[in-house]
């Protein structure tokens, strides 16, 4: 995007000092939102939230210092949107993992500032889908509302005249003080499919421990999940809707080091908690229907 494009975006959508567009890393277009002392940064590629600092002043999301900012490359960290498939596209395993939304440019639909929040709605143009079978079939809209909390919702619309199956996730990377100091009590007693054991089902009989690689799809999670970090005393509550699963991922030391865009020691300070409709639990959208997948993130120090 050129500086003229950024000027045009600001002319159409900037909101006083609370929402403005600029050239971010590698010249990629980003948007900065504020609500009182709370701050959020978002790249138009992927509608990717790369930073969220609530009023408490503590960064909530983990972003890899080694993330690669370049067109068509997914950013490592923050909140990538997985859409219109999560993980491997089983019918087309050659296609990129987690779909094409996270590497596509979104356009701005509208912005709003009022006493309640600073908000933006972005959309993925259905005519520009990179695969013909997806062109004009589905539209993705993503709304973000920054206030004392962070609210977001992915809205998937079936534009076609036949049922549409898709899977998706809000692939949220949370920053933590240390893997050994966090607890996620809501997972205890849930059933999960272990991606590291060919999706073998297990029950989480005691508290989850994050001392090695974890890649699990938890089934039927409760609406609210608490992430308790005894290292920094921060309690993050994540309320999600429209999801059948919750994916918990930490690559562990070896995989982190094998990924060029993942800081070598980053696995110690992050955990992905992803409201998702994954694997066989994707969603079937009837013609004209809309599915909402959202989450509300709230932190207390
Ligand atoms: C998680 C998956 O959601 O994302 C993992 O469960 C995957 O299997 C991880 O490794 C990261 O995926 P990517 O494509 O961003 O490297």
GROMACS .gro file of C-alpha atoms and ligand atoms in nm:
model
  317
    1UNK     CA    1   0.000   0.000   0.000
    2UNK     CA    2   0.134   0.345  -0.086
    3UNK     CA    3   0.139   0.647   0.143
    4UNK     CA    4  -0.141   0.788  -0.077
    5UNK     CA    5  -0.353   0.481   0.007
    6UNK     CA    6  -0.283   0.536   0.377
    7UNK     CA    7  -0.378   0.902   0.343
    8UNK     CA    8  -0.703   0.796   0.176
    9UNK     CA    9  -0.777   0.543   0.452
   10UNK     CA   10  -0.722   0.812   0.714
   11UNK     CA   11  -0.944   1.053   0.522
   12UNK     CA   12  -1.227   0.799   0.512
   13UNK     CA   13  -1.192   0.614   0.841
   14UNK     CA   14  -0.959   0.782   1.096
   15UNK     CA   15  -1.129   0.892   1.418
   16UNK     CA   16  -0.961   1.189   1.590
   17UNK     CA   17  -0.668   1.060   1.796
   18UNK     CA   18  -0.837   0.727   1.870
   19UNK     CA   19  -0.802   0.537   1.542
   20UNK     CA   20  -0.546   0.597   1.271
   21UNK     CA   21  -0.372   0.418   0.986
   22UNK     CA   22   0.003   0.425   0.921
   23UNK     CA   23   0.286   0.228   0.762
   24UNK     CA   24   0.396  -0.042   1.007
   25UNK     CA   25   0.687  -0.285   0.985
   26UNK     CA   26   0.815  -0.337   0.629
   27UNK     CA   27   0.572  -0.065   0.518
   28UNK     CA   28   0.268  -0.288   0.577
   29UNK     CA   29  -0.045  -0.096   0.668
   30UNK     CA   30  -0.149  -0.104   1.031
   31UNK     CA   31  -0.419   0.059   1.240
   32UNK     CA   32  -0.373   0.185   1.596
   33UNK     CA   33  -0.676   0.205   1.821
   34UNK     CA   34  -0.693   0.361   2.165
   35UNK     CA   35  -0.963   0.379   2.430
   36UNK     CA   36  -0.845   0.593   2.721
   37UNK     CA   37  -0.516   0.425   2.819
   38UNK     CA   38  -0.589   0.098   2.635
   39UNK     CA   39  -0.407   0.039   2.304
   40UNK     CA   40  -0.444  -0.204   2.019
   41UNK     CA   41  -0.242  -0.252   1.699
   42UNK     CA   42  -0.378  -0.435   1.398
   43UNK     CA   43  -0.234  -0.510   1.052
   44UNK     CA   44  -0.471  -0.503   0.754
   45UNK     CA   45  -0.303  -0.816   0.623
   46UNK     CA   46  -0.495  -1.091   0.798
   47UNK     CA   47  -0.691  -0.838   1.010
   48UNK     CA   48  -0.419  -0.949   1.247
   49UNK     CA   49  -0.412  -0.802   1.599
   50UNK     CA   50  -0.044  -0.776   1.689
   51UNK     CA   51  -0.066  -0.588   2.017
   52UNK     CA   52  -0.317  -0.535   2.295
   53UNK     CA   53  -0.233  -0.334   2.605
   54UNK     CA   54  -0.529  -0.279   2.836
   55UNK     CA   55  -0.558   0.001   3.085
   56UNK     CA   56  -0.344  -0.200   3.330
   57UNK     CA   57  -0.051  -0.128   3.096
   58UNK     CA   58   0.059  -0.492   3.065
   59UNK     CA   59   0.095  -0.648   2.718
   60UNK     CA   60  -0.157  -0.933   2.689
   61UNK     CA   61  -0.055  -1.088   2.357
   62UNK     CA   62   0.270  -1.259   2.273
   63UNK     CA   63   0.434  -1.154   1.948
   64UNK     CA   64   0.752  -1.321   1.826
   65UNK     CA   65   1.045  -1.083   1.783
   66UNK     CA   66   1.140  -1.305   1.488
   67UNK     CA   67   0.800  -1.266   1.315
   68UNK     CA   68   0.841  -1.201   0.942
   69UNK     CA   69   0.656  -0.894   0.820
   70UNK     CA   70   0.610  -0.941   0.451
   71UNK     CA   71   0.315  -0.976   0.216
   72UNK     CA   72   0.158  -1.323   0.208
   73UNK     CA   73   0.352  -1.440   0.515
   74UNK     CA   74   0.151  -1.513   0.830
   75UNK     CA   75   0.269  -1.317   1.133
   76UNK     CA   76   0.384  -1.523   1.431
   77UNK     CA   77   0.198  -1.417   1.744
   78UNK     CA   78  -0.092  -1.186   1.826
   79UNK     CA   79  -0.425  -1.314   1.697
   80UNK     CA   80  -0.416  -1.471   1.349
   81UNK     CA   81  -0.756  -1.560   1.204
   82UNK     CA   82  -0.773  -1.919   1.081
   83UNK     CA   83  -1.032  -1.929   0.802
   84UNK     CA   84  -1.195  -2.085   0.601
   85UNK     CA   85  -1.020  -2.391   0.733
   86UNK     CA   86  -0.833  -2.468   1.052
   87UNK     CA   87  -0.513  -2.677   1.037
   88UNK     CA   88  -0.463  -2.883   0.723
   89UNK     CA   89  -0.726  -2.862   0.449
   90UNK     CA   90  -0.789  -3.237   0.430
   91UNK     CA   91  -0.922  -3.223   0.074
   92UNK     CA   92  -0.626  -3.014  -0.041
   93UNK     CA   93  -0.333  -3.088   0.189
   94UNK     CA   94  -0.104  -2.886  -0.039
   95UNK     CA   95  -0.281  -2.563   0.057
   96UNK     CA   96  -0.149  -2.350   0.344
   97UNK     CA   97  -0.230  -2.459   0.696
   98UNK     CA   98  -0.502  -2.252   0.871
   99UNK     CA   99  -0.651  -2.109   0.549
  100UNK     CA  100  -0.585  -1.797   0.349
  101UNK     CA  101  -0.745  -1.525   0.562
  102UNK     CA  102  -0.432  -1.468   0.769
  103UNK     CA  103  -0.226  -1.391   0.458
  104UNK     CA  104  -0.488  -1.186   0.270
  105UNK     CA  105  -0.546  -0.813   0.278
  106UNK     CA  106  -0.867  -0.703   0.447
  107UNK     CA  107  -1.055  -0.388   0.358
  108UNK     CA  108  -1.208  -0.148   0.606
  109UNK     CA  109  -1.588  -0.147   0.623
  110UNK     CA  110  -1.640   0.108   0.901
  111UNK     CA  111  -1.497   0.261   1.217
  112UNK     CA  112  -1.670   0.406   1.520
  113UNK     CA  113  -1.572   0.588   1.837
  114UNK     CA  114  -1.810   0.667   2.119
  115UNK     CA  115  -1.820   0.660   2.500
  116UNK     CA  116  -1.840   0.284   2.498
  117UNK     CA  117  -1.555   0.175   2.269
  118UNK     CA  118  -1.326   0.234   1.973
  119UNK     CA  119  -1.434  -0.007   1.700
  120UNK     CA  120  -1.348  -0.122   1.351
  121UNK     CA  121  -1.508  -0.365   1.106
  122UNK     CA  122  -1.290  -0.527   0.838
  123UNK     CA  123  -1.382  -0.766   0.559
  124UNK     CA  124  -1.222  -1.009   0.320
  125UNK     CA  125  -1.334  -0.956  -0.039
  126UNK     CA  126  -1.497  -1.284  -0.153
  127UNK     CA  127  -1.410  -1.216  -0.518
  128UNK     CA  128  -1.038  -1.224  -0.432
  129UNK     CA  129  -1.026  -1.571  -0.274
  130UNK     CA  130  -0.711  -1.742  -0.406
  131UNK     CA  131  -0.892  -2.068  -0.493
  132UNK     CA  132  -1.172  -2.077  -0.749
  133UNK     CA  133  -1.395  -2.300  -0.534
  134UNK     CA  134  -1.393  -2.029  -0.266
  135UNK     CA  135  -1.448  -1.730  -0.494
  136UNK     CA  136  -1.779  -1.561  -0.414
  137UNK     CA  137  -1.872  -1.848  -0.181
  138UNK     CA  138  -1.808  -1.696   0.159
  139UNK     CA  139  -1.752  -1.355   0.309
  140UNK     CA  140  -1.560  -1.300   0.631
  141UNK     CA  141  -1.619  -0.994   0.842
  142UNK     CA  142  -1.416  -0.921   1.156
  143UNK     CA  143  -1.523  -0.668   1.416
  144UNK     CA  144  -1.308  -0.544   1.703
  145UNK     CA  145  -1.427  -0.329   1.994
  146UNK     CA  146  -1.164  -0.191   2.227
  147UNK     CA  147  -1.294  -0.066   2.560
  148UNK     CA  148  -1.208  -0.168   2.918
  149UNK     CA  149  -1.204  -0.513   2.759
  150UNK     CA  150  -1.125  -0.645   2.411
  151UNK     CA  151  -1.423  -0.785   2.218
  152UNK     CA  152  -1.395  -0.942   1.873
  153UNK     CA  153  -1.613  -1.144   1.640
  154UNK     CA  154  -1.553  -1.329   1.312
  155UNK     CA  155  -1.869  -1.345   1.101
  156UNK     CA  156  -1.876  -1.603   0.821
  157UNK     CA  157  -2.150  -1.558   0.560
  158UNK     CA  158  -2.243  -1.825   0.307
  159UNK     CA  159  -2.297  -1.633  -0.019
  160UNK     CA  160  -2.357  -1.944  -0.227
  161UNK     CA  161  -2.674  -2.141  -0.297
  162UNK     CA  162  -2.551  -2.464  -0.137
  163UNK     CA  163  -2.447  -2.558   0.219
  164UNK     CA  164  -2.092  -2.459   0.303
  165UNK     CA  165  -1.862  -2.637   0.547
  166UNK     CA  166  -1.586  -2.438   0.706
  167UNK     CA  167  -1.362  -2.450   1.009
  168UNK     CA  168  -1.204  -2.156   1.188
  169UNK     CA  169  -1.023  -2.026   1.495
  170UNK     CA  170  -0.919  -1.714   1.679
  171UNK     CA  171  -0.559  -1.833   1.715
  172UNK     CA  172  -0.474  -1.620   2.019
  173UNK     CA  173  -0.117  -1.613   2.153
  174UNK     CA  174  -0.110  -1.499   2.518
  175UNK     CA  175   0.204  -1.376   2.685
  176UNK     CA  176   0.284  -1.545   3.016
  177UNK     CA  177   0.559  -1.503   3.274
  178UNK     CA  178   0.666  -1.868   3.248
  179UNK     CA  179   0.513  -2.197   3.129
  180UNK     CA  180   0.554  -2.347   3.475
  181UNK     CA  181   0.359  -2.068   3.647
  182UNK     CA  182   0.026  -2.071   3.463
  183UNK     CA  183  -0.294  -2.261   3.533
  184UNK     CA  184  -0.605  -2.306   3.318
  185UNK     CA  185  -0.847  -2.469   3.564
  186UNK     CA  186  -1.141  -2.490   3.319
  187UNK     CA  187  -0.961  -2.758   3.116
  188UNK     CA  188  -0.962  -3.011   3.398
  189UNK     CA  189  -1.206  -3.296   3.327
  190UNK     CA  190  -1.255  -3.203   2.961
  191UNK     CA  191  -1.191  -3.453   2.683
  192UNK     CA  192  -0.928  -3.360   2.428
  193UNK     CA  193  -0.791  -3.498   2.103
  194UNK     CA  194  -0.414  -3.503   2.113
  195UNK     CA  195  -0.268  -3.386   1.782
  196UNK     CA  196   0.070  -3.522   1.893
  197UNK     CA  197  -0.080  -3.872   1.917
  198UNK     CA  198  -0.275  -3.882   1.594
  199UNK     CA  199  -0.581  -3.725   1.760
  200UNK     CA  200  -0.607  -3.993   2.029
  201UNK     CA  201  -0.883  -3.892   2.275
  202UNK     CA  202  -0.785  -3.836   2.640
  203UNK     CA  203  -0.944  -3.693   2.949
  204UNK     CA  204  -0.770  -3.407   3.127
  205UNK     CA  205  -0.780  -3.570   3.470
  206UNK     CA  206  -0.564  -3.321   3.657
  207UNK     CA  207  -0.440  -2.967   3.592
  208UNK     CA  208  -0.269  -2.921   3.255
  209UNK     CA  209   0.109  -2.892   3.271
  210UNK     CA  210   0.302  -2.708   3.002
  211UNK     CA  211   0.647  -2.854   3.055
  212UNK     CA  212   0.675  -2.988   2.698
  213UNK     CA  213   0.506  -2.950   2.359
  214UNK     CA  214   0.125  -2.936   2.382
  215UNK     CA  215  -0.114  -2.947   2.084
  216UNK     CA  216  -0.466  -3.041   2.187
  217UNK     CA  217  -0.822  -2.988   2.070
  218UNK     CA  218  -1.044  -2.972   2.379
  219UNK     CA  219  -1.406  -3.070   2.326
  220UNK     CA  220  -1.713  -2.879   2.442
  221UNK     CA  221  -1.524  -2.622   2.653
  222UNK     CA  222  -1.708  -2.396   2.897
  223UNK     CA  223  -1.784  -2.044   2.773
  224UNK     CA  224  -1.536  -1.880   3.010
  225UNK     CA  225  -1.174  -1.985   3.049
  226UNK     CA  226  -0.943  -1.829   3.306
  227UNK     CA  227  -0.570  -1.807   3.250
  228UNK     CA  228  -0.406  -1.759   3.591
  229UNK     CA  229  -0.044  -1.649   3.595
  230UNK     CA  230   0.107  -1.673   3.942
  231UNK     CA  231   0.437  -1.530   3.810
  232UNK     CA  232   0.293  -1.183   3.753
  233UNK     CA  233  -0.041  -1.208   3.934
  234UNK     CA  234  -0.238  -1.147   3.613
  235UNK     CA  235  -0.574  -1.312   3.567
  236UNK     CA  236  -0.701  -1.316   3.209
  237UNK     CA  237  -1.055  -1.423   3.143
  238UNK     CA  238  -1.156  -1.535   2.793
  239UNK     CA  239  -1.526  -1.569   2.718
  240UNK     CA  240  -1.591  -1.722   2.378
  241UNK     CA  241  -1.899  -1.798   2.169
  242UNK     CA  242  -1.968  -1.991   1.849
  243UNK     CA  243  -1.689  -2.244   1.912
  244UNK     CA  244  -1.712  -2.622   1.952
  245UNK     CA  245  -1.352  -2.654   2.067
  246UNK     CA  246  -1.065  -2.485   2.234
  247UNK     CA  247  -0.719  -2.553   2.096
  248UNK     CA  248  -0.426  -2.528   2.336
  249UNK     CA  249  -0.085  -2.506   2.171
  250UNK     CA  250   0.271  -2.455   2.285
  251UNK     CA  251   0.539  -2.580   2.045
  252UNK     CA  252   0.791  -2.675   2.314
  253UNK     CA  253   1.163  -2.618   2.278
  254UNK     CA  254   1.249  -2.826   1.972
  255UNK     CA  255   0.967  -2.707   1.747
  256UNK     CA  256   1.014  -2.347   1.856
  257UNK     CA  257   1.378  -2.365   1.756
  258UNK     CA  258   1.293  -2.530   1.425
  259UNK     CA  259   1.057  -2.244   1.329
  260UNK     CA  260   1.252  -1.952   1.185
  261UNK     CA  261   0.984  -1.698   1.282
  262UNK     CA  262   0.954  -1.819   1.644
  263UNK     CA  263   1.196  -1.683   1.904
  264UNK     CA  264   1.415  -1.971   2.024
  265UNK     CA  265   1.312  -1.924   2.387
  266UNK     CA  266   0.963  -1.785   2.310
  267UNK     CA  267   0.792  -2.112   2.402
  268UNK     CA  268   0.866  -2.033   2.769
  269UNK     CA  269   0.659  -1.714   2.759
  270UNK     CA  270   0.352  -1.795   2.547
  271UNK     CA  271   0.046  -2.011   2.533
  272UNK     CA  272  -0.208  -2.029   2.253
  273UNK     CA  273  -0.570  -2.053   2.365
  274UNK     CA  274  -0.781  -2.073   2.051
  275UNK     CA  275  -1.162  -2.074   2.040
  276UNK     CA  276  -1.215  -2.292   1.732
  277UNK     CA  277  -1.437  -2.509   1.520
  278UNK     CA  278  -1.169  -2.757   1.423
  279UNK     CA  279  -1.122  -3.097   1.262
  280UNK     CA  280  -1.451  -3.283   1.220
  281UNK     CA  281  -1.631  -3.016   1.420
  282UNK     CA  282  -1.639  -2.750   1.153
  283UNK     CA  283  -1.959  -2.560   1.089
  284UNK     CA  284  -2.217  -2.617   0.818
  285UNK     CA  285  -2.365  -2.292   0.693
  286UNK     CA  286  -2.689  -2.300   0.499
  287UNK     CA  287  -2.722  -2.062   0.199
  288UNK     CA  288  -2.752  -1.706   0.326
  289UNK     CA  289  -2.663  -1.803   0.684
  290UNK     CA  290  -2.406  -1.632   0.905
  291UNK     CA  291  -2.192  -1.792   1.178
  292UNK     CA  292  -2.038  -1.587   1.461
  293UNK     CA  293  -1.719  -1.689   1.640
  294UNK     CA  294  -1.609  -1.443   1.904
  295UNK     CA  295  -1.423  -1.381   2.224
  296UNK     CA  296  -1.409  -1.122   2.498
  297UNK     CA  297  -1.074  -1.082   2.672
  298UNK     CA  298  -1.053  -0.918   3.012
  299UNK     CA  299  -0.748  -0.886   3.234
  300UNK     CA  300  -0.708  -0.803   3.602
  301UNK     CA  301  -0.370  -0.745   3.750
  302LIG     C1  302  -0.213  -2.465   1.621
  302LIG     C2  303  -0.215  -2.607   1.572
  302LIG     O1  304  -0.342  -2.415   1.619
  302LIG     O2  305  -0.131  -2.386   1.534
  302LIG     C3  306  -0.072  -2.660   1.564
  302LIG     O3  307  -0.294  -2.688   1.658
  302LIG     C4  308   0.013  -2.570   1.477
  302LIG     O4  309  -0.074  -2.794   1.512
  302LIG     C5  310   0.003  -2.428   1.531
  302LIG     O5  311   0.146  -2.615   1.477
  302LIG     C6  312   0.082  -2.325   1.451
  302LIG     O6  313   0.047  -2.329   1.318
  302LIG     P1  314   0.122  -2.238   1.211
  302LIG     O7  315   0.066  -2.276   1.078
  302LIG     O8  316   0.092  -2.097   1.247
  302LIG     O9  317   0.269  -2.269   1.225
   0.00000   0.00000   0.00000
